Coordinates of C-alpha atoms in Angstrom, one line a residue:
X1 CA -7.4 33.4 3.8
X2 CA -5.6 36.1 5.7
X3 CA -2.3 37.3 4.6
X4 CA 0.4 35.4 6.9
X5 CA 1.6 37.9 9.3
X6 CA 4.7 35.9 10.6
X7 CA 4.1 34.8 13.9
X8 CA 5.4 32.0 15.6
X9 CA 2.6 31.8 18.1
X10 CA 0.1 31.7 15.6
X11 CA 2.4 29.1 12.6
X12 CA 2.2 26.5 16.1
X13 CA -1.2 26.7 16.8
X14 CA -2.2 26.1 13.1
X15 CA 0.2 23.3 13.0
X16 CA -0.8 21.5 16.1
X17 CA -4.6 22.3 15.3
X18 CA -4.2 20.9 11.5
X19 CA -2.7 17.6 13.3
X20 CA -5.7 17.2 15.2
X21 CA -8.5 17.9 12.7
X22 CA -6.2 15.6 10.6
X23 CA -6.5 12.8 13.6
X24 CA -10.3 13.5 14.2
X25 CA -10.9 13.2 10.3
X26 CA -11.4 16.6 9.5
X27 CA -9.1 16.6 6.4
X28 CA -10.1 19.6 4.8
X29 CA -10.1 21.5 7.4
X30 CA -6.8 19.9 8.7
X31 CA -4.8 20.8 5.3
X32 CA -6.4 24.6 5.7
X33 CA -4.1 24.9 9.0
X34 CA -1.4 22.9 7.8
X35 CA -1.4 25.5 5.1
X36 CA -1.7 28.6 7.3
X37 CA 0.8 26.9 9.8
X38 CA 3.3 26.8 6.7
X39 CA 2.8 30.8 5.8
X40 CA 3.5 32.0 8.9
X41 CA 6.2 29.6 9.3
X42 CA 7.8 30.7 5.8
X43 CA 7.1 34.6 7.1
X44 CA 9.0 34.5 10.1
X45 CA 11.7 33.0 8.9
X46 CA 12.3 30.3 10.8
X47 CA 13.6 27.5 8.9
X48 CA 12.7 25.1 11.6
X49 CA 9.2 25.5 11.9
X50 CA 8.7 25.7 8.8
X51 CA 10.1 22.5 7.8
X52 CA 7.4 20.7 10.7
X53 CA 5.0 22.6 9.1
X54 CA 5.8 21.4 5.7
X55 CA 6.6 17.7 6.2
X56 CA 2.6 17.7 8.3
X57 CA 1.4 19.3 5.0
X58 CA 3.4 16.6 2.4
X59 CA 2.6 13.6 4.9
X60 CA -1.2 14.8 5.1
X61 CA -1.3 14.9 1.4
X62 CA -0.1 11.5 0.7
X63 CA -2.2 9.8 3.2
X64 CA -5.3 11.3 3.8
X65 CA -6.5 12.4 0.4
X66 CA -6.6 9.9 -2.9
X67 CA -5.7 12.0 -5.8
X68 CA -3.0 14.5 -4.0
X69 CA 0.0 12.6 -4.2
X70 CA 1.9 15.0 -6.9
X71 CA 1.1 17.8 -4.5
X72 CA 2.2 15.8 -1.6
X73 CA 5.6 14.6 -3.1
X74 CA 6.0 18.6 -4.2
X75 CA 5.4 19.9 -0.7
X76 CA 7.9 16.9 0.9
X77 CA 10.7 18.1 -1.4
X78 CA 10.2 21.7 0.1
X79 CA 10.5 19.9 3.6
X80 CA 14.0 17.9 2.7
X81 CA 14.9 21.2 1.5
X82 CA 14.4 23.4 4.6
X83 CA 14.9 21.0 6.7
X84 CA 18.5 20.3 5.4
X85 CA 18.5 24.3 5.7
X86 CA 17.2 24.1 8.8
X87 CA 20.2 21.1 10.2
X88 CA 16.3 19.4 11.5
X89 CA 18.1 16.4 11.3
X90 CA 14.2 14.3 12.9
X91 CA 12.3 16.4 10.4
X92 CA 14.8 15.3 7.3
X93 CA 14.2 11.7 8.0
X94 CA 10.0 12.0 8.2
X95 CA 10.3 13.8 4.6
X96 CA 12.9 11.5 2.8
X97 CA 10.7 8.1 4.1
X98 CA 7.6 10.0 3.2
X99 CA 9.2 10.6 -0.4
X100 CA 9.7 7.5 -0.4
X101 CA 6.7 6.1 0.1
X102 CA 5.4 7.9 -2.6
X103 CA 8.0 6.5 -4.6
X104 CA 6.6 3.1 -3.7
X105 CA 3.4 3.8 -4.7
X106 CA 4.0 4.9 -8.0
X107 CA 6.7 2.2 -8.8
X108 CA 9.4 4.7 -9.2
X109 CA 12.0 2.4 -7.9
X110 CA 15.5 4.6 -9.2
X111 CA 14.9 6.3 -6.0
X112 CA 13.1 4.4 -3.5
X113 CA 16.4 2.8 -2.3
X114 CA 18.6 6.1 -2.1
X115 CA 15.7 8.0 0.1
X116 CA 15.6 5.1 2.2
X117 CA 19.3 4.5 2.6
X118 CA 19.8 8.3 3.5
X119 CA 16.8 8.2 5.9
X120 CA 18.8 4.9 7.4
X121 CA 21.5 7.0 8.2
X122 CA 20.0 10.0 9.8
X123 CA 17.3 7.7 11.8
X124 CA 18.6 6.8 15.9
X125 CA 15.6 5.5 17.2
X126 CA 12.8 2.4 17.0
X127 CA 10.3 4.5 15.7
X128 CA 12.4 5.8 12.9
X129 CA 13.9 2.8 12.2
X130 CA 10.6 1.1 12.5
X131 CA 9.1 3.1 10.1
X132 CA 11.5 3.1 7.5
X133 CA 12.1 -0.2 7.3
X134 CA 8.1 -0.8 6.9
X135 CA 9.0 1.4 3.8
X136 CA 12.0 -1.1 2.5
X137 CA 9.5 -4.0 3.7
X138 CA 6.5 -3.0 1.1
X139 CA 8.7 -1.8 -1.5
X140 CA 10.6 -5.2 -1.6
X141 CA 7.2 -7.3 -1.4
X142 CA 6.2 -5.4 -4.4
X143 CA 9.3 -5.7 -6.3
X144 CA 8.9 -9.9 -5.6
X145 CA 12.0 -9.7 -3.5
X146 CA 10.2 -11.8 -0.4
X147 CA 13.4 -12.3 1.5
X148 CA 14.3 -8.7 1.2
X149 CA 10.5 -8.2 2.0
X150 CA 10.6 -10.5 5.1
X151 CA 13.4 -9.7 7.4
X152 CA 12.7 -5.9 6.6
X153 CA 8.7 -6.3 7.7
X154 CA 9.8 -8.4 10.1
X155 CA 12.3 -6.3 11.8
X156 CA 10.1 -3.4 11.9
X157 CA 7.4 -5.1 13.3
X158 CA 9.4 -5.9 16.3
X159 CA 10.8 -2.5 16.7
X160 CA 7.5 -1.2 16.7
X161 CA 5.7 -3.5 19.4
X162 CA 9.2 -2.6 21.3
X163 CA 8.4 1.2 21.7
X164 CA 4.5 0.9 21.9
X165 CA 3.9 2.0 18.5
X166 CA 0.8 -0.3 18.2
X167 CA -0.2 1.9 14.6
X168 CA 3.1 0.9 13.2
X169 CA 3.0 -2.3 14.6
X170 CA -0.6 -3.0 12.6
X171 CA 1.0 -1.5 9.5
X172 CA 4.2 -3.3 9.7
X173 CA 2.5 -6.8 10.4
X174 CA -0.1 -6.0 7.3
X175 CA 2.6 -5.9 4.9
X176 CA 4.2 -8.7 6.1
X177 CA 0.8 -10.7 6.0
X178 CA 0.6 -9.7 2.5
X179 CA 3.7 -11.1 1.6
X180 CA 2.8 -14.6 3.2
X181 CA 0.1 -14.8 2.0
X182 CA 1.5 -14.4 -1.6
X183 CA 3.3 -17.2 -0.7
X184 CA 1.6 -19.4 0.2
X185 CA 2.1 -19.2 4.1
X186 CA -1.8 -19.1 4.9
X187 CA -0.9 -20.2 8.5
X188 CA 1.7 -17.5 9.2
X189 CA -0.2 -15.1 7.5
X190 CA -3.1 -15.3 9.7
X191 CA -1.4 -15.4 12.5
X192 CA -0.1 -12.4 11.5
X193 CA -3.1 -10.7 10.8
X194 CA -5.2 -11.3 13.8
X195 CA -1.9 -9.5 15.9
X196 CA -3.0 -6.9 13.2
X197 CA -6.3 -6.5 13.5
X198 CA -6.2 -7.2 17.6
X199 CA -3.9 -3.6 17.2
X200 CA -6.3 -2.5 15.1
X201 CA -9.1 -2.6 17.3
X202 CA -7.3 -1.2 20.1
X203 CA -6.4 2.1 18.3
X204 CA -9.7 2.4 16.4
X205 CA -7.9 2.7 13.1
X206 CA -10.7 2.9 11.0
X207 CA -8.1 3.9 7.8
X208 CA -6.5 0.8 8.1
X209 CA -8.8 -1.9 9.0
X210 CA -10.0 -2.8 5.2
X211 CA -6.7 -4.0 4.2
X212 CA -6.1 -6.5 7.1
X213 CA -9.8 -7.6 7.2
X214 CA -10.0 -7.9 3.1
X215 CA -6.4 -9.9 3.6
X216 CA -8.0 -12.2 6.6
X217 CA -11.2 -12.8 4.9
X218 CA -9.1 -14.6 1.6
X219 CA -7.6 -17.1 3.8
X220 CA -11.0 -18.4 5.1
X221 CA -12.1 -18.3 1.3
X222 CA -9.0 -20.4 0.8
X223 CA -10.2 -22.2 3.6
X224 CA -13.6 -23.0 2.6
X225 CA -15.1 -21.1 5.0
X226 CA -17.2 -18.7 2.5
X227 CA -19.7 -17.2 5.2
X228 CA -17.2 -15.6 7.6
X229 CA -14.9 -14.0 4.5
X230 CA -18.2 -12.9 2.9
X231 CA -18.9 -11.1 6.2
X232 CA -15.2 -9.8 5.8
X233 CA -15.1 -8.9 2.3
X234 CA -18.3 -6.9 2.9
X235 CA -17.4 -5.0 5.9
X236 CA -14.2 -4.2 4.0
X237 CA -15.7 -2.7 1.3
X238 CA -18.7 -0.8 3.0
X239 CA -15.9 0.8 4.9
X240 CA -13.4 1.6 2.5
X241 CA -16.0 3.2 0.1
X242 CA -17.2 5.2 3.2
X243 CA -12.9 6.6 3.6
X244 CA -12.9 6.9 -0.5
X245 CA -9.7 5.3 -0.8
X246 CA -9.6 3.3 -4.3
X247 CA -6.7 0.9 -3.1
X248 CA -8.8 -0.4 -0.3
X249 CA -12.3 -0.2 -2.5
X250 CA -10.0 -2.3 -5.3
X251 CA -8.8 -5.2 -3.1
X252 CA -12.1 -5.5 -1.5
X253 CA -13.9 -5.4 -4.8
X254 CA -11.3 -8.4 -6.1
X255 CA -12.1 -10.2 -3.1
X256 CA -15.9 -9.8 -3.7
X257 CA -15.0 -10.9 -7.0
X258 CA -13.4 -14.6 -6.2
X259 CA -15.8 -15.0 -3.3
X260 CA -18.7 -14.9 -6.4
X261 CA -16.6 -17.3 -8.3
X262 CA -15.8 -19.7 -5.4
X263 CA -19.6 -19.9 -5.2
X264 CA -20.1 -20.6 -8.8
X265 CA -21.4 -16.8 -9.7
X266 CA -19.5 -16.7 -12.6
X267 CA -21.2 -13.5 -14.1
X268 CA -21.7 -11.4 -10.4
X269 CA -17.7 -12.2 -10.1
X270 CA -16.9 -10.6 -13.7
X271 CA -18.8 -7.8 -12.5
X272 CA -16.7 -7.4 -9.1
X273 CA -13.5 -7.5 -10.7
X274 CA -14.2 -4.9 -13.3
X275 CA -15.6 -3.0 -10.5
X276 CA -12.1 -3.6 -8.5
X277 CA -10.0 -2.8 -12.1
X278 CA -11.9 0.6 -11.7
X279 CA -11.7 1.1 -8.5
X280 CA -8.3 0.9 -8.4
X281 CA -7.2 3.0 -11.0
X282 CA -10.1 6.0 -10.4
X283 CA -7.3 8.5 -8.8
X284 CA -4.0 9.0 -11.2
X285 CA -1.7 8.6 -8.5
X286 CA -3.0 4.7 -7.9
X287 CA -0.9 2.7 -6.3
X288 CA 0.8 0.5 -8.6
X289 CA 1.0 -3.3 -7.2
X290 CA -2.9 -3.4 -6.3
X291 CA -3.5 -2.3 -10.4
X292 CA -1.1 -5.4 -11.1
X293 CA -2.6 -7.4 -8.8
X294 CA -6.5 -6.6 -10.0
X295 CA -5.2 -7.1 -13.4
X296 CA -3.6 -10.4 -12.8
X297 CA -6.7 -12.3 -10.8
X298 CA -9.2 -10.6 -13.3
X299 CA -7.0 -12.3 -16.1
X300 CA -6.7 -15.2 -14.3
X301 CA -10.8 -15.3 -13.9
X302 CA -11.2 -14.9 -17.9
X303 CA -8.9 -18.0 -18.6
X304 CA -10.1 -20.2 -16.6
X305 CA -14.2 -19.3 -17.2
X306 CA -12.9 -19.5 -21.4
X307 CA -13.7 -15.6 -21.7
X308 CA -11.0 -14.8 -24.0
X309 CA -11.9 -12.1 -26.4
X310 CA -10.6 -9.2 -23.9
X311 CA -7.9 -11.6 -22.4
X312 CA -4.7 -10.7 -24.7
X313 CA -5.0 -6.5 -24.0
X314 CA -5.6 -7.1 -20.4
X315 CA -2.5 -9.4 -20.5
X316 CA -0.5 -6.6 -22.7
X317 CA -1.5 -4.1 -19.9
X318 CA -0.3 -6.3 -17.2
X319 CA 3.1 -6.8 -19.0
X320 CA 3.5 -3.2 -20.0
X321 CA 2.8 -2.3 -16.0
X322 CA 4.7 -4.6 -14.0
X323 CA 7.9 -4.1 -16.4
X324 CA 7.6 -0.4 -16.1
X325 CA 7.4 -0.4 -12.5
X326 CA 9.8 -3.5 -11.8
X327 CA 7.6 -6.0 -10.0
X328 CA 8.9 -9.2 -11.2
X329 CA 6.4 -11.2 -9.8
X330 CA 3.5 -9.9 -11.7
X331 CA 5.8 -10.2 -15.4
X332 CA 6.3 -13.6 -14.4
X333 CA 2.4 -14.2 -14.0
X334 CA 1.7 -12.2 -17.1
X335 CA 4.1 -14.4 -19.2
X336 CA 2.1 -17.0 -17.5
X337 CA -1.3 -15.7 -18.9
X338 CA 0.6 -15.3 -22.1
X339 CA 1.4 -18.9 -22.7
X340 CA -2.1 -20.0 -21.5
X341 CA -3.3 -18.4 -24.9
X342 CA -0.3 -19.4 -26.6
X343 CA 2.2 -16.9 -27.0
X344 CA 5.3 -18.4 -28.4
X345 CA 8.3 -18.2 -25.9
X346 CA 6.3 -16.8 -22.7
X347 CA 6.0 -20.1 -20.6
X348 CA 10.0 -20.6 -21.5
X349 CA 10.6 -17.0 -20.3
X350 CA 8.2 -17.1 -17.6
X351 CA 10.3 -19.9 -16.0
X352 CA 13.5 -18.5 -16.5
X353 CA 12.8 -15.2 -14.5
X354 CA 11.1 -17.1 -11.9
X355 CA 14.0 -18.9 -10.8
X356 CA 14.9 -15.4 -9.8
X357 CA 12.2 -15.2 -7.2
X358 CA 12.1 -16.9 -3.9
X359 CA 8.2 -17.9 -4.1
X360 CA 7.0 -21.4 -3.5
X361 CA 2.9 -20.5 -5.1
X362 CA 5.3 -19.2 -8.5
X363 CA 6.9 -21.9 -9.2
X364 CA 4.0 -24.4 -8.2
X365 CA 1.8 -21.9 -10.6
X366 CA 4.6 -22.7 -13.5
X367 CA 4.8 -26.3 -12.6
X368 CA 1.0 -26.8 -13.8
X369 CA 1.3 -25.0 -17.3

């Protein structure tokens, strides 16, 4: 492109036109001004705009393209830093719950809490605090803390729906949907997620709909109602192949794949869930609980059709990851796997570190081994 010519003029029109090619789904072209926005930003020197500019560019990157996360969390640094430079005190809390988000994604849990914290501090509105605690809320659910997970989810949610944010309402009420329905709470779960998907609807937000709708469609599979989450499963997965995004593609794929096995396709539903464990973990900067999660139902699927010659190095890979990234929920289901092909010791540890876990489906899943 051009050489940046520092103008202010022109860094504000490429920042507010990368925002809206970035809304319309023009993400290529949306980054291209985002980038321009932050050259002419950085060549005028003003620390201020360029610190907008930067944490549009960072946010862009973590959410609208699979695969640019590094770059993203690079870009986001450069926004703490001039924004800190620039005293943008609004801008400073965007990039640290952006950073950690990232965090999140990739399990990096040594920082998730510090960002968060710092962002806390700085925040002095709903949306903020909204946001952030949506943040707190998934990393929490992830790391098997439910009533961390809970109350956080919860309290963002509201805040949301109090200052019209219906998107971050959605968001907020997905995540904590997630979490009740790892629990067990099919009732409060769906309750949540037709709030979720009614927001949905009402904003057209196409990026998010294949997580509630994949989420909503299990519970009529748990439900016995196999027509209406086939329809779900499906539309969830046409449309999160159309966006490309490999966490959606994953869950939906899973979902596929016990759908096939609650209808005794024991064959198609192997095939789904190695789709879903490919899926998933197709970008490098994957997001780290839906790998675990994949992992754990397609080992799950193995043990209970009597498939076990793969079973023990899909087990090791589920141990190795959930340890690594700290979700204690997913090492206590992999010890569970463990014992079920008679590992010494992993039912016996299994149960101790459940009792560390406030999770009614755990302990009923220990009770039967």
């Amino acid at each position: 492109g051009e050489p940046a010519a520092g103008d202010r003029v022109a860094a504000r029109g490429h920042l507010e036109a990368g925002k809206a090619a970035l809304a319309a789904g023009a993400v290529e072209h949306g980054l291209g001004c985002l980038r321009h926005a932050c050259a002419e930003a950085d060549a005028c020197r003003d620390p201020a705009l360029l610190a907008r500019s930067l944490v549009a560019l960072g946010t862009a990157l973590v959410h609208a393209v699979r695969g640019r996360d590094e770059e993203g969390a690079a870009v986001l640094h450069e926004a703490v830093a001039a924004a800190e430079a620039a005293g943008h005190r609004e801008v400073l809390v965007s990039a640290l719950r952006e950073l950690a988000y990232t965090d999140v994604q990739a399990g990096r849990r040594a920082s998730v809490e510090g960002l968060l914290m710092r962002a806390g501090q700085l925040a002095n509105s709903d949306p903020e605090h909204a946001a952030i605690l949506a943040v707190r809320g998934m990393n929490c659910s992830d790391m098997g803390d439910y009533p961390g997970a809970l109350a956080a989810l919860q309290a963002s949610a509201e805040r949301a729906e109090r200052c019209g944010d219906r998107r971050q309402t959605a968001y907020s009420l997905s995540l904590l949907a997630r979490a009740r329905l790892l629990r067990g709470e099919l009732s409060e779960a769906a309750r949540a997620l037709d709030e979720c998907l009614g927001f949905v609807e009402s904003e057209r937000w196409l990026a998010l709909l294949p997580f509630p709708e994949a989420l909503r469609g299990e519970i009529d599979l748990q439900h016995g109602d196999t027509a209406r989450a086939a329809e779900r499963f499906e539309r969830s997965f046409a449309l999160a192949c159309e966006l490309q995004d490999p966490c959606w593609e994953g869950l939906a794929a899973r979902n596929l794949g016990l759908l096939h096995r609650a209808r005794g396709q024991v064959a198609s539903a192997r095939s789904w869930m190695e789709e879903a464990r490919v899926r998933c973990t197709r970008v490098p900067d994957r997001y780290v609980w839906l790998q675990g999660h994949v992992l754990d139902t397609a080992i799950q699927l193995d043990l209970d059709d009597g498939e076990p010659e793969r079973t023990p190095q899909l087990i090791r890979a589920l141990g190795a990851l959930a340890a690594r990234t700290e979700m204690r929920e997913l090492v206590v289901r992999g010890l569970a796997h463990a014992a079920r092909i008679g590992e010494p010791g992993a039912l016996a540890s299994a149960r101790m570190l459940a009792g560390q876990i406030d999770n009614p489906m755990l302990t009923a899943l220990l009770a039967d081994s």
